[in-house]
Coordinates of C-alpha atoms and ligand atoms in Angstrom, one line a residue:
X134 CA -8.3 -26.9 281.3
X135 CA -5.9 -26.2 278.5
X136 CA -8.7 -26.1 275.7
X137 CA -11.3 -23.9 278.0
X138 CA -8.4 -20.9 278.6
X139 CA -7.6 -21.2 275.1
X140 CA -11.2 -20.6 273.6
X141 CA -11.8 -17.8 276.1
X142 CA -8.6 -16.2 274.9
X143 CA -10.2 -16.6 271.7
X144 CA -13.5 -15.0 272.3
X145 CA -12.6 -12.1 274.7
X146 CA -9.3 -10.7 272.6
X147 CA -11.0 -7.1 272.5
X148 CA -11.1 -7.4 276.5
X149 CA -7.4 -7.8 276.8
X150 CA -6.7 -5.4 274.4
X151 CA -9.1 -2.7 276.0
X152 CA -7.0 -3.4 279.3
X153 CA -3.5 -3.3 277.5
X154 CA -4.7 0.1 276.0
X155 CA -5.7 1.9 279.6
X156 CA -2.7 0.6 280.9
X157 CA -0.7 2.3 277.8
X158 CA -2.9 5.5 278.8
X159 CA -0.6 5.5 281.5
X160 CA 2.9 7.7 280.9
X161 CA 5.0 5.8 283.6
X162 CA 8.3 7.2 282.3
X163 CA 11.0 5.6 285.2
X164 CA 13.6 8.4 284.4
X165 CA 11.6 11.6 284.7
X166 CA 11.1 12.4 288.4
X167 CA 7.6 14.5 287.1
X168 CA 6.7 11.1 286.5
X169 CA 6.2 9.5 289.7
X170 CA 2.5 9.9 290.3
X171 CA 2.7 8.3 286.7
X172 CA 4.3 5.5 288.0
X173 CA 2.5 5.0 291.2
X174 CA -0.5 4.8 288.9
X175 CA 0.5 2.4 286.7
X176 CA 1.4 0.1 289.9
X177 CA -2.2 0.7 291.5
X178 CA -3.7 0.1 288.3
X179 CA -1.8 -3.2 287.7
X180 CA -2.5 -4.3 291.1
X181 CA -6.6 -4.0 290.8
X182 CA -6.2 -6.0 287.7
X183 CA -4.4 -8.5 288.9
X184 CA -6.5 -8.8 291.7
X185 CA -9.9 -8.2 289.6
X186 CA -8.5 -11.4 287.3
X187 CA -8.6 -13.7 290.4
X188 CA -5.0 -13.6 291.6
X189 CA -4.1 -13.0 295.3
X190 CA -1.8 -11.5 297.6
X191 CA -2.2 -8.4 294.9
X192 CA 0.4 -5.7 296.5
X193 CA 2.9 -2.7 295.8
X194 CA 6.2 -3.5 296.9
X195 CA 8.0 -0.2 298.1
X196 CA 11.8 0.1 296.9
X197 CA 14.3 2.8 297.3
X198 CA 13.0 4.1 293.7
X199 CA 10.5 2.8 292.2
X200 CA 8.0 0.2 293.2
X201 CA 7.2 -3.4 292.2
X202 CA 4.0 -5.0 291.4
X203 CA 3.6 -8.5 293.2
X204 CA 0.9 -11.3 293.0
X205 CA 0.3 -14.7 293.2
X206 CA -2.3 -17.4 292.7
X207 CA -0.5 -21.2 294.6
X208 CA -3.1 -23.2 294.5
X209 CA -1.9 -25.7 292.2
X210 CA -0.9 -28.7 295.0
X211 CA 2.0 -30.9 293.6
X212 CA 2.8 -28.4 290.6
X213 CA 5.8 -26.6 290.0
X214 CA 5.6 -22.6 290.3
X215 CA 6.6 -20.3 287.6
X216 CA 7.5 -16.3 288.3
X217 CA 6.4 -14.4 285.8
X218 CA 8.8 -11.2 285.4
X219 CA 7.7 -8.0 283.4
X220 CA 8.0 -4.7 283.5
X221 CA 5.7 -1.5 283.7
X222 CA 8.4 1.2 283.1
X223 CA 8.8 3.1 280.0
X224 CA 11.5 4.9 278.0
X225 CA 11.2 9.2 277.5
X226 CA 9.1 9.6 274.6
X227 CA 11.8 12.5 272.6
X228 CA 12.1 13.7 270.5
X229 CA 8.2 13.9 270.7
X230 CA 8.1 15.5 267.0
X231 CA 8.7 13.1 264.9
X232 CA 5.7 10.4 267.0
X233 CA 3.4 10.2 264.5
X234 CA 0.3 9.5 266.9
X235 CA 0.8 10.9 271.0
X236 CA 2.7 8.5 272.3
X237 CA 0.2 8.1 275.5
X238 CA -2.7 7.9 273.4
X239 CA -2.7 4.3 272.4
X240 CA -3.8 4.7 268.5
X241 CA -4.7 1.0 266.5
X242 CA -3.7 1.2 262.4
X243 CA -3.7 -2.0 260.3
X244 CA -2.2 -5.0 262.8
X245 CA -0.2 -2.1 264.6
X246 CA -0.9 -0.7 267.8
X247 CA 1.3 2.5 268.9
X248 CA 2.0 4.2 271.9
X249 CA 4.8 4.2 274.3
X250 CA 5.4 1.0 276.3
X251 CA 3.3 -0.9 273.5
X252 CA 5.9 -3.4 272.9
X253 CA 8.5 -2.6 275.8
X254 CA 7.0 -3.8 278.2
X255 CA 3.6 -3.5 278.9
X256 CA 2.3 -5.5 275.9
X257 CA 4.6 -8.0 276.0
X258 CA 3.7 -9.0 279.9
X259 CA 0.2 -8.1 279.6
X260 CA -0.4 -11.0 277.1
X261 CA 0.9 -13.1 280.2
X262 CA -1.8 -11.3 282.6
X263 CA -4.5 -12.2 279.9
X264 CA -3.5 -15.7 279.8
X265 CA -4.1 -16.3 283.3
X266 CA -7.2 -14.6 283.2
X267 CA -8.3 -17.2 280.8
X268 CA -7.6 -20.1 282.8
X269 CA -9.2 -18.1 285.8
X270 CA -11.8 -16.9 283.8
X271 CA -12.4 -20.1 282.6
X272 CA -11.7 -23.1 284.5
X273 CA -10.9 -21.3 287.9
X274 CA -7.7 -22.5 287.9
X275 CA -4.2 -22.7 286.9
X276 CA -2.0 -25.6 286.0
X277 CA 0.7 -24.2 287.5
X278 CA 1.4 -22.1 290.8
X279 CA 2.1 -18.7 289.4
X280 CA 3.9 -15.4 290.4
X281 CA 4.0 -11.8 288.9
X282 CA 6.8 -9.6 289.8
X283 CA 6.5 -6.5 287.9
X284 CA 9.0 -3.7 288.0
X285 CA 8.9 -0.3 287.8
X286 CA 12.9 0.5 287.3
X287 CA 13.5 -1.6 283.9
X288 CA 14.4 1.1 281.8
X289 CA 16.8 2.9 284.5
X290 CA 19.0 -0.4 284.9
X291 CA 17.0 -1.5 287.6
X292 CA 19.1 -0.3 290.7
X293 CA 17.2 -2.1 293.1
X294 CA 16.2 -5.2 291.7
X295 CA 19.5 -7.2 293.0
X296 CA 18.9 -6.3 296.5
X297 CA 15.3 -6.9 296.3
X298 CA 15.8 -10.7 294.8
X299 CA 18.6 -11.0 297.6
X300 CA 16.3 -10.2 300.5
X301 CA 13.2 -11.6 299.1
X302 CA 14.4 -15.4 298.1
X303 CA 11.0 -17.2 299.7
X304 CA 8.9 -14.6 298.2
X305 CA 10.0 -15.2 294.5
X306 CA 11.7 -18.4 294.8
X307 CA 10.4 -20.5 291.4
X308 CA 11.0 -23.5 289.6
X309 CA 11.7 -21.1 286.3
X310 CA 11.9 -17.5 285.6
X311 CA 9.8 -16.8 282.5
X312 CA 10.0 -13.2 280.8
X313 CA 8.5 -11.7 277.4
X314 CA 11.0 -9.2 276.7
X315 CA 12.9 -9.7 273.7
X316 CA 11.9 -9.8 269.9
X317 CA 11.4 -12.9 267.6
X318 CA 12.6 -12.8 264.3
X319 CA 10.0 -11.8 262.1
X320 CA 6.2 -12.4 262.5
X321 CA 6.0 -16.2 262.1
X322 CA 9.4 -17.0 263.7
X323 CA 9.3 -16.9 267.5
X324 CA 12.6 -16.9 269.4
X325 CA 13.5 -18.3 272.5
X326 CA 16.5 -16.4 273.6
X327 CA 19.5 -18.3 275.2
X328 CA 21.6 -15.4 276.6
X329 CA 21.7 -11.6 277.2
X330 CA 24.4 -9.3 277.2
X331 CA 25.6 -7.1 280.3
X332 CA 25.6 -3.4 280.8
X333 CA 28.1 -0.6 282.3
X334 CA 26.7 2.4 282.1
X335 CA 28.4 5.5 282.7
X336 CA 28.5 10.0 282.7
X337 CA 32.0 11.3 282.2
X338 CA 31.7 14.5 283.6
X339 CA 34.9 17.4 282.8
X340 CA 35.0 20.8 283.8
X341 CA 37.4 23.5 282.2
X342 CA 37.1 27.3 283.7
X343 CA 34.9 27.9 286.9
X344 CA 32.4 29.8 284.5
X345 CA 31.6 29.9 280.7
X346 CA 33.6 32.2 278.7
X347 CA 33.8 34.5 275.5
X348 CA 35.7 32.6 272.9
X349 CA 37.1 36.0 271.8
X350 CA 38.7 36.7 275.2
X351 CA 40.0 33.4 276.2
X352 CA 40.0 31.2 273.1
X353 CA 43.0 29.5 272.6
X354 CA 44.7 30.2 275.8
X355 CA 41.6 28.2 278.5
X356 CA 41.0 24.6 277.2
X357 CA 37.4 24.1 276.2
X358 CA 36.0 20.8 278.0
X359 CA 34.2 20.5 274.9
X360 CA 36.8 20.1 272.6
X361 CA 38.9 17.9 275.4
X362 CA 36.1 15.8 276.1
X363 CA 35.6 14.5 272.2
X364 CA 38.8 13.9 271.7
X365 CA 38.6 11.6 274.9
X366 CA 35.5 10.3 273.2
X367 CA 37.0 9.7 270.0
X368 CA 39.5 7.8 271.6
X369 CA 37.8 4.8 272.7
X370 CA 37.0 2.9 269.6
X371 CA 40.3 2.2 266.9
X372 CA 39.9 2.5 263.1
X373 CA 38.5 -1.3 263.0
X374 CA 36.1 -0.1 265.4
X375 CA 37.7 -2.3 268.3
X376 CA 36.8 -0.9 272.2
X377 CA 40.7 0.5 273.2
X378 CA 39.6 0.5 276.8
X379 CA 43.0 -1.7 278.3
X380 CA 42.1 -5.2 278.9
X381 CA 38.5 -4.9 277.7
X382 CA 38.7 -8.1 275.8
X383 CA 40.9 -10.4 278.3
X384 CA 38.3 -12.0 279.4
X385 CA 36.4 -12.6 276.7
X386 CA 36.0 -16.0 275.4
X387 CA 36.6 -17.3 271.7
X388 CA 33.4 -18.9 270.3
X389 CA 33.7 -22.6 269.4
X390 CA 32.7 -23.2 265.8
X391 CA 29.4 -25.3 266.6
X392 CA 28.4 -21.7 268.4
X393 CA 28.9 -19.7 265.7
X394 CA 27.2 -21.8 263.3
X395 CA 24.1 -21.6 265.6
X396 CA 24.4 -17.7 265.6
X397 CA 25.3 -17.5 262.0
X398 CA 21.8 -20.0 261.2
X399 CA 19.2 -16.9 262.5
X400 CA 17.6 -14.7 260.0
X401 CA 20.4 -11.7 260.9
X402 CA 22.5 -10.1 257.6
X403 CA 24.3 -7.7 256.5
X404 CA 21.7 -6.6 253.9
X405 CA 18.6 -7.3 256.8
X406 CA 20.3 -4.5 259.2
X407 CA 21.1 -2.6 256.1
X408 CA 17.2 -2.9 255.2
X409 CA 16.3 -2.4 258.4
X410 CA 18.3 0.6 259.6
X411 CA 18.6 2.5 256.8
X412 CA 22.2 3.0 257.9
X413 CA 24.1 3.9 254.4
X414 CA 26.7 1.4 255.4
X415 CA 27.8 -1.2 258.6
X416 CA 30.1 -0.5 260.8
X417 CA 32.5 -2.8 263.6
X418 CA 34.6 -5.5 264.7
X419 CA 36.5 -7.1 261.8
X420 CA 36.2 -10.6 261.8
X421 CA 32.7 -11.4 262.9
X422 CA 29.9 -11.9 261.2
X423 CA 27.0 -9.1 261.6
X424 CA 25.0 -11.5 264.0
X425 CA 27.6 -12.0 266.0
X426 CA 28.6 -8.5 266.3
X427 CA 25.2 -7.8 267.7
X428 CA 25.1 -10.2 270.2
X429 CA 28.4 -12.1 271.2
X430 CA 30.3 -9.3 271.0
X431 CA 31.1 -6.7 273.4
X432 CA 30.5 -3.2 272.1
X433 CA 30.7 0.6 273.5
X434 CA 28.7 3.0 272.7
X435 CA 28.2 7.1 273.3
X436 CA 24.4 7.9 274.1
X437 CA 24.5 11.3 274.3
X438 CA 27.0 14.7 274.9
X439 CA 25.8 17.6 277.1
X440 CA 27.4 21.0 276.9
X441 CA 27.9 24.4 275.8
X442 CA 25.3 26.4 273.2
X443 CA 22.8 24.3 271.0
X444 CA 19.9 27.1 270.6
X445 CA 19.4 28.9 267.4
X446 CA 22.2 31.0 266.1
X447 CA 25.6 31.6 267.1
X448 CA 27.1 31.9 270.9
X449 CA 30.7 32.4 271.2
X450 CA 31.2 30.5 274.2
X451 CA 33.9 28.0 275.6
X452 CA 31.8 26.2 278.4
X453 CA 32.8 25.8 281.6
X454 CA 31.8 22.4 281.7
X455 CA 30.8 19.4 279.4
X456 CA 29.7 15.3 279.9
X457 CA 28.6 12.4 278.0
X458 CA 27.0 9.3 278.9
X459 CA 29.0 6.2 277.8
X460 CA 27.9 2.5 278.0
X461 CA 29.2 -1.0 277.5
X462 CA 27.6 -4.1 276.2
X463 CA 29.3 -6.7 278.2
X464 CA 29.6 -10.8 277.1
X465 CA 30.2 -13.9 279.0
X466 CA 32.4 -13.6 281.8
X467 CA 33.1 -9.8 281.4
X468 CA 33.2 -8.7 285.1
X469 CA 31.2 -5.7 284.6
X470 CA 32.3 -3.5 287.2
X471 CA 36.2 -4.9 286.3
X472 CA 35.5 -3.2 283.3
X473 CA 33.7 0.0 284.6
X474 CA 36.7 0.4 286.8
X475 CA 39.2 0.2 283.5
X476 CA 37.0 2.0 281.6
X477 CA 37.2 5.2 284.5
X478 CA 40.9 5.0 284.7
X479 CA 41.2 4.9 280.7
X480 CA 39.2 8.2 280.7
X481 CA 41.5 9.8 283.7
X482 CA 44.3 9.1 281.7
X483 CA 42.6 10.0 278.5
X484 CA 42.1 13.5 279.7
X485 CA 44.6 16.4 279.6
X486 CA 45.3 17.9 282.6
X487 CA 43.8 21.7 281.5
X488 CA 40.5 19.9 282.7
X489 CA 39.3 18.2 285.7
X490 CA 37.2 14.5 285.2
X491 CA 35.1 12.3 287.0
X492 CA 33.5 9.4 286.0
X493 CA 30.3 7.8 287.5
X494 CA 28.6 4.4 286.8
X495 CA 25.1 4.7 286.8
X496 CA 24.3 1.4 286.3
X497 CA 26.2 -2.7 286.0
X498 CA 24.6 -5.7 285.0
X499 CA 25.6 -8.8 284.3
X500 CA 25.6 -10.8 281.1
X501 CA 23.6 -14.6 281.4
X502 CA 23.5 -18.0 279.5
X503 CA 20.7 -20.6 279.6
X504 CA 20.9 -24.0 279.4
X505 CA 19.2 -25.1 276.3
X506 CA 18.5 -28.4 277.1
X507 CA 16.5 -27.4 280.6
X508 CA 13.5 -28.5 280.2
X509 CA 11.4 -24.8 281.3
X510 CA 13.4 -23.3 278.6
X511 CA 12.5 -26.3 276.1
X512 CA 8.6 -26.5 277.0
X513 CA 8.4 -23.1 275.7
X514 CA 9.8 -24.4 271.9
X515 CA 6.9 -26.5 272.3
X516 CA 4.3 -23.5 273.2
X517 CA 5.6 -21.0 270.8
X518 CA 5.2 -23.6 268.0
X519 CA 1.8 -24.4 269.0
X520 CA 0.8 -20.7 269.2
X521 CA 3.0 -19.7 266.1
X522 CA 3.0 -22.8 263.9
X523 CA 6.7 -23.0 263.7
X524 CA 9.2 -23.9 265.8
X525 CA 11.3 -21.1 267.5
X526 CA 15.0 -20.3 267.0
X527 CA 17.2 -20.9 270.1
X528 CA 19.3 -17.4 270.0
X529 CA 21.3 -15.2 272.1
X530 CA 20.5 -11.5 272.6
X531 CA 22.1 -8.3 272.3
X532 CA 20.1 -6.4 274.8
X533 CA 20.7 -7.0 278.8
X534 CA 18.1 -8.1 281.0
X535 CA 19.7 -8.0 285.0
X536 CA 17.3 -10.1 286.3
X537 CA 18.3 -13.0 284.2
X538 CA 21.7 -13.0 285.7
X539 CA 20.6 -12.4 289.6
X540 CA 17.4 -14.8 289.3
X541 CA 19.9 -18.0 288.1
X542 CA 22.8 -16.6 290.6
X543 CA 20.4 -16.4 293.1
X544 CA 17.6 -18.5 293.2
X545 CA 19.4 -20.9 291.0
X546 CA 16.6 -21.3 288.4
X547 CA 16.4 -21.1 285.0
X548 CA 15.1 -18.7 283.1
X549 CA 13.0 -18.9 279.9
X550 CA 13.0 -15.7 277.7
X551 CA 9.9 -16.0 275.3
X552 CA 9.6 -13.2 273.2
X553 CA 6.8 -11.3 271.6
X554 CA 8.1 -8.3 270.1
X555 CA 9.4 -7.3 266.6
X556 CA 12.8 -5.9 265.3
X557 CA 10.9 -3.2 264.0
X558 CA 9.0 -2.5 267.2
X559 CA 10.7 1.0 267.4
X560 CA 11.2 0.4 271.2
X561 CA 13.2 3.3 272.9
X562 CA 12.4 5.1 269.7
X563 CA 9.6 7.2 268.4
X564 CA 6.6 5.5 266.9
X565 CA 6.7 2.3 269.5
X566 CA 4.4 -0.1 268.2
X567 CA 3.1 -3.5 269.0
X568 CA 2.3 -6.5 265.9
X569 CA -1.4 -7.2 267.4
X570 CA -1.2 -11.0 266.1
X571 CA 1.6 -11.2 267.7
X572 CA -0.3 -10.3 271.2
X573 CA -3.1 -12.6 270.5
X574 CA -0.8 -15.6 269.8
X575 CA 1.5 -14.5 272.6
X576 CA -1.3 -14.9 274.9
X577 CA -2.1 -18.6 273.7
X578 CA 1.5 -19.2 273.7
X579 CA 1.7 -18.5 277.5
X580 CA -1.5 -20.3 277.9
X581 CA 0.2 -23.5 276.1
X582 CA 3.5 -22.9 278.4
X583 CA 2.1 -22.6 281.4
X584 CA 0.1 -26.0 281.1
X585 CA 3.4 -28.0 279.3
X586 CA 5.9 -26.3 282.1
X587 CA 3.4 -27.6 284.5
X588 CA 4.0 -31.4 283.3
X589 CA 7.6 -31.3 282.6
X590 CA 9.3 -28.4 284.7
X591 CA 11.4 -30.8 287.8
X592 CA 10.3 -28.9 291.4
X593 CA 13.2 -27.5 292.8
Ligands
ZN622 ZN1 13.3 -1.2 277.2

């Protein structure tokens, strides 16, 4: 069955790119309310092709935002069943100058495809749709019992997700959660990624005067929010680049030597983020090494400052009111709403009292770890080398995925995090791109997985 999905994979890679491609047509932008038809789309679409591959029970699931995409195909008696989580969401395409190609018109150069979404997320899971359409395609059947849930609230922080998995246990309930979401390390060197970071994400909000005003009039007698709120900002980090948020670090845990090693063993350096960033220098926590900076570490970070005059030319004003959005990468045991809470009353007492604050959390995920040894999570070393020709590194992640956390918490499965992207995919950036071998071989390598899993995953 194996070998027949595999050699239709082969011969119709220009179908599942053609599909990938109309899907990428599709500018389902979660945060922009103008794109909701957008998104609706993008479900509808996802849902004829899942059914027009041969799965069943093809369905929108309404949410209090945006929907989810469910199918299923359970015909595989005495198997386990593996959920298949991706999502259809994509990041705001600005600043839209500086795309090179429109970021909805999916545009092939070289091994390169570009256009919004083209790594993040819709090629990544799409190379799992295309891999069951082999085995349908082809044998007319899977090895495995197999679920999509695809969501449409990813890129938002997924604020209904949790209360979705809660209420919908014998719906999704799996022997493993597998996800393409992350990157590998380069092209050859897949990664199977053993733990995310968490996410608070916040808007401190401050208001000065009840209107804006001339700087000439009142300048230097009414405090500008501006100027209060960066000093607020510049607050939060010490010299050493150390989060000064009050017990932000209590309860994070030491690493044990034998972790770090593993860490310090990936292909992350100094001169690699150098190379890769372009930054002029690196920046951060004294006394860890660069990799584990970026992913065992927790970290804080200002996205973005809203106020007062930024058109061309000079405007003398002190603005009635200015905000920032703030977030938090959150480790092991951080409790992130613990820390939202101590991050809001740092800022209140931060801030002078010639302004009013608030501060909201938008969004608070928790961090995950996966047990290595599992064997879901250790059939896919065995599919990505079969797919890649090398065997993958075992690493943790910087990024946050809140599913990861929920789905173990929950359903108490694990979950295998199989990568297809690339460092230098550009996702949430202009210029999103997708390494086409890397689709191709992701597609065998779920083809491989879901056929291993299916002989070695215990049903739960
Ligand atoms: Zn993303």
């Amino acid at each position: 069955m194996r070998q027949q999905a595999l050699e239709y994979a082969r011969t119709h890679q220009d179908e599942a790119l053609n599909g990938l491609i109309e899907l990428l047509r599709i500018p389902s932008i979660s945060a922009l309310p103008a794109h909701q038809p957008d998104i609706h789309r993008a479900a509808q679409w996802l849902v004829d092709r899942l059914t027009a591959i041969g799965l069943e029970n093809a369905r929108i699931i309404p949410t209090d935002g945006h929907p989810l995409v469910y199918a299923d195909w359970l015909h595989a008696a005495g198997a386990p069943t593996l959920l298949v989580y991706g999502h259809y969401d994509v990041q705001p395409v600005d600043p839209l100058d500086e795309w090179h190609t429109p970021p909805f018109e999916p545009t092939i150069q070289g091994d390169k495809l570009y256009a919004r979404g083209a790594d993040d997320n819709k090629g990544q899971f799409f190379a799992h749709v295309a891999a069951v359409e082999a085995y349908l395609k082809s044998a007319g059947q899977l090895p495995v019992n197999l679920k999509f849930i695809l969501e449409g609230e990813e890129e938002v922080g997924s604020p209904n997700l949790d209360k979705f998995i809660q209420h919908n246990q014998d719906l999704l309930r799996a022997d493993a959660l597998l996800i393409s979401d992350t990157p590998m390390a380069d092209p050859d060197t897949p990664v199977v990624v053993t733990g995310v970071r968490g996410l608070v994400y916040t808007e401190i909000f401050m208001q000065g005067p009840r209107r804006d005003l001339h700087s000439g009039a009142y300048g230097g007698a009414v405090h500008n929010p501006l100027n209060a709120l960066v000093k607020v900002l510049a607050a939060l980090h010490d010299e050493q680049g150390r989060v000064t948020v009050p017990g932000f670090y209590d309860d994070v845990q030491e690493l044990t030597p034998a972790e770090r090693e593993a860490i310090n063993a990936g292909p992350l350096t100094e001169e690699s983020v150098l190379a890769e960033t372009g930054a002029p220098a690196l920046w951060g926590e004294p006394g860890y090494t660069v990799a584990e900076r970026l992913s065992v570490r927790p970290t804080l970070d200002i996205h973005g400052i809203k106020g007062g005059f930024i058109g061309e030319g000079g405007k003398t004003v002190i603005p009635a009111k200015a905000s920032a959005k703030v977030s938090m990468r959150l480790v092991p045991h951080q409790d992130p709403h613990k820390i939202a809470r101590q991050f809001a009353d740092y800022v209140r007492r931060l801030s002078p009292p010639t302004v009013t604050v608030e501060v909201v959390t938008h969004a608070a995920a928790d961090s995950a770890v996966v047990d290595i040894a599992d064997p879901a999570v250790q059939a896919a070393g065995t599919a990505c080398e079969l797919a890649f020709g090398r065997r993958p590194l075992f690493q943790r992640e910087g990024g946050t995925l809140p599913i990861v956390a929920t789905f173990g918490k929950v359903l108490g499965a694990p979950v295998v995090m199989m990568g297809l992207g690339l460092p230098d995919d550009n996702i949430h950036a202009p210029n999103e791109r997708f390494h086409l071998p890397n689709f191709y071989r992701g597609i065998e390598a779920a083809i491989h997985y879901y056929d291993i899993f299916s002989t070695v995953a215990p049903r739960r």
